[in-house]
Coordinates of C-alpha atoms and ligand atoms in Angstrom, one line a residue:
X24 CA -17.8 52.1 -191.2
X25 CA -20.0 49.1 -190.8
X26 CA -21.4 46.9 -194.0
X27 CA -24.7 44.9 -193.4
X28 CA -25.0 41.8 -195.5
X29 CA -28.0 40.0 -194.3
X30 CA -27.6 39.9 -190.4
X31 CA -23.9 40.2 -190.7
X32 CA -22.3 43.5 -190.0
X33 CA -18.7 43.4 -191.1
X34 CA -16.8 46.2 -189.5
X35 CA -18.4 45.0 -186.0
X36 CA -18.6 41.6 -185.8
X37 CA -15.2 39.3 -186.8
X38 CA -16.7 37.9 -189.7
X39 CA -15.3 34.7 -191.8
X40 CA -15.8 34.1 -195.2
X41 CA -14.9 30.7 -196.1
X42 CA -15.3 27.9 -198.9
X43 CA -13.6 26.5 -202.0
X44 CA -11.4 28.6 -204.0
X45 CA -13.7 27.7 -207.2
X46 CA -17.4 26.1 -207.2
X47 CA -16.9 22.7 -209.0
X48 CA -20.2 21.3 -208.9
X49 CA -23.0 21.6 -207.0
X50 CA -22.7 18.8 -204.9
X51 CA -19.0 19.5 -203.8
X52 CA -20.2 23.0 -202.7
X53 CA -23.1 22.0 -200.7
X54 CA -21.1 19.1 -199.1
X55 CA -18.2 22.1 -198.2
X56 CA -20.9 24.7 -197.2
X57 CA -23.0 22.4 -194.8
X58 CA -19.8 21.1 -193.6
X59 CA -19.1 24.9 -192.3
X60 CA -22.0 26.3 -191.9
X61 CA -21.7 27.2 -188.6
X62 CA -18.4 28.7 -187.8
X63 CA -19.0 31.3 -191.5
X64 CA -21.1 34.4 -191.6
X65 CA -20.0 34.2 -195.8
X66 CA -19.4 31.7 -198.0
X67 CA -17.2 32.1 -200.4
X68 CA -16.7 30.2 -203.9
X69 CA -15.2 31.5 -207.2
X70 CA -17.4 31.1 -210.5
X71 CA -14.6 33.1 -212.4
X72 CA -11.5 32.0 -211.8
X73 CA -8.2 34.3 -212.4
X74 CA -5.6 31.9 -213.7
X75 CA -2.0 32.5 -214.4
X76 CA -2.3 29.8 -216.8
X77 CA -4.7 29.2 -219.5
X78 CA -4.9 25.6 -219.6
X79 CA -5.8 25.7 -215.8
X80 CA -9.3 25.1 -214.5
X81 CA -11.1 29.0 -215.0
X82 CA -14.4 28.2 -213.2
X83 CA -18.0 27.0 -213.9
X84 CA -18.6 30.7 -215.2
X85 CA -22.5 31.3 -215.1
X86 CA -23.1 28.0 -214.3
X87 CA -21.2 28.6 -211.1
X88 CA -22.9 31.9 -210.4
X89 CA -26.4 29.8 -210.6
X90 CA -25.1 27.7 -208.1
X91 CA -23.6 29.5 -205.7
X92 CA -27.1 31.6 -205.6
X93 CA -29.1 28.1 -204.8
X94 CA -26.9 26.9 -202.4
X95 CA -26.8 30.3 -200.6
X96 CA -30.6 30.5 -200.8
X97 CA -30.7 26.8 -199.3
X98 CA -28.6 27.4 -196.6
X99 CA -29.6 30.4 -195.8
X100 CA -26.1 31.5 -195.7
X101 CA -24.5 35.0 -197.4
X102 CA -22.4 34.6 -200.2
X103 CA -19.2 36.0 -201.8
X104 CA -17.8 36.0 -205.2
X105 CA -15.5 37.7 -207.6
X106 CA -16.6 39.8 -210.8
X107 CA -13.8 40.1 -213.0
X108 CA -14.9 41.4 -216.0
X109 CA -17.6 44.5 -216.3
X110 CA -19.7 42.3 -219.3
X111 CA -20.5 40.0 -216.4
X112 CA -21.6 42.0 -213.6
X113 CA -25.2 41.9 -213.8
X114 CA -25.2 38.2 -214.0
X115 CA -22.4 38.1 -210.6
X116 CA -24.8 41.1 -208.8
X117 CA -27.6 38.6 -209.2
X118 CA -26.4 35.6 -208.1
X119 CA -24.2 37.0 -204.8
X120 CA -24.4 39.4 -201.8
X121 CA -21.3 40.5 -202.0
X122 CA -18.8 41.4 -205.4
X123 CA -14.9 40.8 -204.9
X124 CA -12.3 42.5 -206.7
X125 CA -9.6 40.1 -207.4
X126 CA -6.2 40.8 -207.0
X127 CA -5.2 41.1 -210.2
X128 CA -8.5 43.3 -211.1
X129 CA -7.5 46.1 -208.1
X130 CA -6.4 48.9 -210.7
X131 CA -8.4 47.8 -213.3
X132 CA -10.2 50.7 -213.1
X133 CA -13.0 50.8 -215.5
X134 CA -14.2 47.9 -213.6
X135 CA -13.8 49.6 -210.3
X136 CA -16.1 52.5 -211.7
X137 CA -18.7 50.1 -212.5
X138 CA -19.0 47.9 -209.5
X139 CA -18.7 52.0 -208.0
X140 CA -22.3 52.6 -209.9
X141 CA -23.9 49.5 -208.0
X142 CA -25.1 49.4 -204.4
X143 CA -23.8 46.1 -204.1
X144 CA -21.0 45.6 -200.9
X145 CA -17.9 45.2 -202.4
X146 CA -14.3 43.4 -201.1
X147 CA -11.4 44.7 -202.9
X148 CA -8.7 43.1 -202.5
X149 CA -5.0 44.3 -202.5
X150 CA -3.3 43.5 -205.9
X151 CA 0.2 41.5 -204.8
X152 CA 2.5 44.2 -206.1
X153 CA 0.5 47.4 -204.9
X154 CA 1.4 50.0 -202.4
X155 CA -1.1 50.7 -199.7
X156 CA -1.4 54.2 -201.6
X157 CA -2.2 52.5 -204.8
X158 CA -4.8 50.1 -202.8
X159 CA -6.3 52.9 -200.9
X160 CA -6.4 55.0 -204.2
X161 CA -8.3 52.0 -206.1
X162 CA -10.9 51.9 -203.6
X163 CA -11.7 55.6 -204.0
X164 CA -12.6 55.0 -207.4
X165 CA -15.6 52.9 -205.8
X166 CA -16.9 55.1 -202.7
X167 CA -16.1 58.1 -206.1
X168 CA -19.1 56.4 -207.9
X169 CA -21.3 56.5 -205.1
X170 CA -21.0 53.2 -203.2
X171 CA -19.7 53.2 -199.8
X172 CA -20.4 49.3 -199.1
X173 CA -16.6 49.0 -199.2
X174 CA -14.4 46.6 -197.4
X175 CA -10.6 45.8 -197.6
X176 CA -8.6 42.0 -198.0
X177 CA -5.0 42.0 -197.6
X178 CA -4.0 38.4 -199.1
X179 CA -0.2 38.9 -199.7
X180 CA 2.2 40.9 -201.7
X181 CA 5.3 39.6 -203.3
X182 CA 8.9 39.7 -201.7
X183 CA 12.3 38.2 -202.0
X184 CA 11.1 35.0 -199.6
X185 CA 9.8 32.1 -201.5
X186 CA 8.5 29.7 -198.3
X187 CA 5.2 31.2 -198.5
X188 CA 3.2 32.0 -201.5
X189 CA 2.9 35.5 -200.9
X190 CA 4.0 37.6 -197.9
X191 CA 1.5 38.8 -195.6
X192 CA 2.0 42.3 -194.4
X193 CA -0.2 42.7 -191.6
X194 CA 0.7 45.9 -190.6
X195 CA -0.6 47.2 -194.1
X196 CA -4.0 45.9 -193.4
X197 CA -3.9 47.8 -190.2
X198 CA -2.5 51.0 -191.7
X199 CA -5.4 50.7 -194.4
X200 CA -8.3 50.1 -191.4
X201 CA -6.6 53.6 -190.3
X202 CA -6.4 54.8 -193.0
X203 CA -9.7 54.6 -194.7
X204 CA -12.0 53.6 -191.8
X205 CA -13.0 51.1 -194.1
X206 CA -13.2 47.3 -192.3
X207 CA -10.4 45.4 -193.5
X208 CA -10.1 41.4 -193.5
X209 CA -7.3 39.0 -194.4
X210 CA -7.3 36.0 -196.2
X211 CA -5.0 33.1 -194.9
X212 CA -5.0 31.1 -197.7
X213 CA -3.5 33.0 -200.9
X214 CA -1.1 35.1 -198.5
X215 CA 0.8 32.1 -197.4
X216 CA -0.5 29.1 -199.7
X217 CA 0.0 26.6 -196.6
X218 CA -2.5 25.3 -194.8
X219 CA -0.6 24.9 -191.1
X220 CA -0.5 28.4 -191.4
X221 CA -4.0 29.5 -191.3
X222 CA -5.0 28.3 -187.7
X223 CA -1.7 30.1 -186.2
X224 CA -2.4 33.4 -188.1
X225 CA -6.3 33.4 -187.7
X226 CA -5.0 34.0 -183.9
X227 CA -2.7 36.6 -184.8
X228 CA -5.7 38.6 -187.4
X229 CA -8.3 38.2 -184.0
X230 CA -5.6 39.6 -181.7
X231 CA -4.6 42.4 -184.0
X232 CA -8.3 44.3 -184.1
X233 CA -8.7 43.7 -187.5
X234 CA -12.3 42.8 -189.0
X235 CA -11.9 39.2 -190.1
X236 CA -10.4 36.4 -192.2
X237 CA -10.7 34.6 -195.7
X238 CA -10.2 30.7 -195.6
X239 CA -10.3 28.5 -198.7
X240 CA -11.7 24.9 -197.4
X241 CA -12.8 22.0 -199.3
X242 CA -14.6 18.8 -198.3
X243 CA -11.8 16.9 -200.4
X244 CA -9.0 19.0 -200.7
X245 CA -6.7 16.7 -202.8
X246 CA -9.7 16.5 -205.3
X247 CA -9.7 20.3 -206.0
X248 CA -9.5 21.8 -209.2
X249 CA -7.6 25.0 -207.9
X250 CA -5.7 25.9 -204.9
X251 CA -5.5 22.5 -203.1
X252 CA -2.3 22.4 -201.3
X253 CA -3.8 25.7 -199.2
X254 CA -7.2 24.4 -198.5
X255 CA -8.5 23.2 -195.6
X256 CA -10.6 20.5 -194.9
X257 CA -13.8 21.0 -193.1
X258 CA -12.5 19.1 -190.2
X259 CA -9.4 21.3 -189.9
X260 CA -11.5 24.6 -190.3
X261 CA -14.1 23.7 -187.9
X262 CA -11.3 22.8 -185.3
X263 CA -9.9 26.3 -185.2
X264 CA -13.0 27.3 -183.9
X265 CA -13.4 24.8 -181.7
X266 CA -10.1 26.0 -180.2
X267 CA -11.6 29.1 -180.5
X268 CA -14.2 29.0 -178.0
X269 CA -11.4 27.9 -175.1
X270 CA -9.0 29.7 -175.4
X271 CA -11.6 33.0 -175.5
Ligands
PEP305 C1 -9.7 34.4 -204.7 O1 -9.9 34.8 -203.6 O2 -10.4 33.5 -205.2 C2 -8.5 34.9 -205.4 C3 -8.3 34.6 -206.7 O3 -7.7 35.6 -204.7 P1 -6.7 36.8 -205.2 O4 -7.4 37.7 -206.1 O5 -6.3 37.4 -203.9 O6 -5.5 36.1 -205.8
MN306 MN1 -7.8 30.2 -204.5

């Protein structure tokens, strides 16, 4: 199964989506997006954040979405955000190429049915405490509704081990790809919530013949609302890929 997103065709080419973990403002994006340009096919950015707390930072909301949709449009560049409440999804399918299911949102399943009714590509995202049955089972209540512009991110499930933030099971994202057929990326950042990790398993997600990676960078990492001890900074980012191109 292959998803076209502008010239992009995830399932075929190894595809990055990077960016912050939340939009902030305009100019931090921008400075983050140009920063990266040219080692992303999809920029990421969250205008609704999920927060386990509620006096944490919860995003720009619609002001985000407007955002991320001019800096996209400037740059030329696809773009990725997550919908994480049905009330809201015209205004996300607007402003993005691509809806994410969060996480936490993977069995919410009224929401699953609705972004199921669009013809929008949609990432879902494996909740952290979800079987690959239950993950696999969430995303047939998409392709169910109709829309087959399905792709797959394994981003950590929760064990006993408490050095990393989550526990990345790679060998469920490859059972899934098997599985559903569906393309099936991994995000670096959330899984392990350390940024030394990211370069070191970006090697291992290319080696393994899965379809790509998630990357949270920021152009000042120590400045970020959300997330900041697992973000990159452009220079890091860009030097994985610089890497990259000799040892390939
Ligand atoms: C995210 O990608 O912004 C995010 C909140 O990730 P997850 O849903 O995997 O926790
Ligand atoms: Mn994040």
């Amino acid at each position: 199964m292959v998803i076209k997103v502008g010239d992009i065709s995830i399932g075929k080419d190894f595809c990055v989506i990077a960016g912050p973990c939340a939009i902030e403002s305009k100019e931090l994006l921008i400075r983050t997006a140009k920063g990266i340009k040219e080692n992303i096919s999809i920029l990421r950015g969250g205008a609704f954040k999920p927060r386990t707390n509620r006096d944490s930072f919860q995003g720009l909301g619609k002001e985000g979405l407007n955002i991320l949709k001019e800096v996209g449009e400037e740059l030329e560049v696809p773009t990725i955000t997550e919908v994480m409440d049905a009330r809201d999804l015209l205004s996300v399918a607007e402003s993005t190429d691509i809806l994410q299911i969060g996480a936490r949102n993977m069995q919410n399943f009224s929401l699953l049915r609705e972004v199921g009714k669009t013809k929008k590509p949609v990432l879902l995202k494996r909740g952290f405490a979800s079987t690959i049955k239950e993950w696999i089972a969430a995303a047939e209540y998409i392709t169910a509704e109709g829309n087959n512009n399905l792709f797959l991110c394994e981003r950590g499930i929760r064990t006993f081990e408490t050095e990393t933030r989550f526990t990345l099971d790679i060998a469920g994202a490859i059972i899934a790809k098997r599985k559903t057929r569906l393309p099936v990326i991994v995000d670096l950042s959330h899984s392990t919530g350390r940024r030394e990790l990211v370069e070191p398993l970006y090697r291992a997600i290319k080696a393994s013949g899965l379809d790509g990676v998630m990357i949270e960078v920021h152009c000042s990492p120590e400045e970020a609302k959300c997330d900041k001890d697992q973000a990159l900074t452009v220079e890091e980012f860009n030097m994985i890929f610089k890497k990259d191109n000799y040892i390939y």
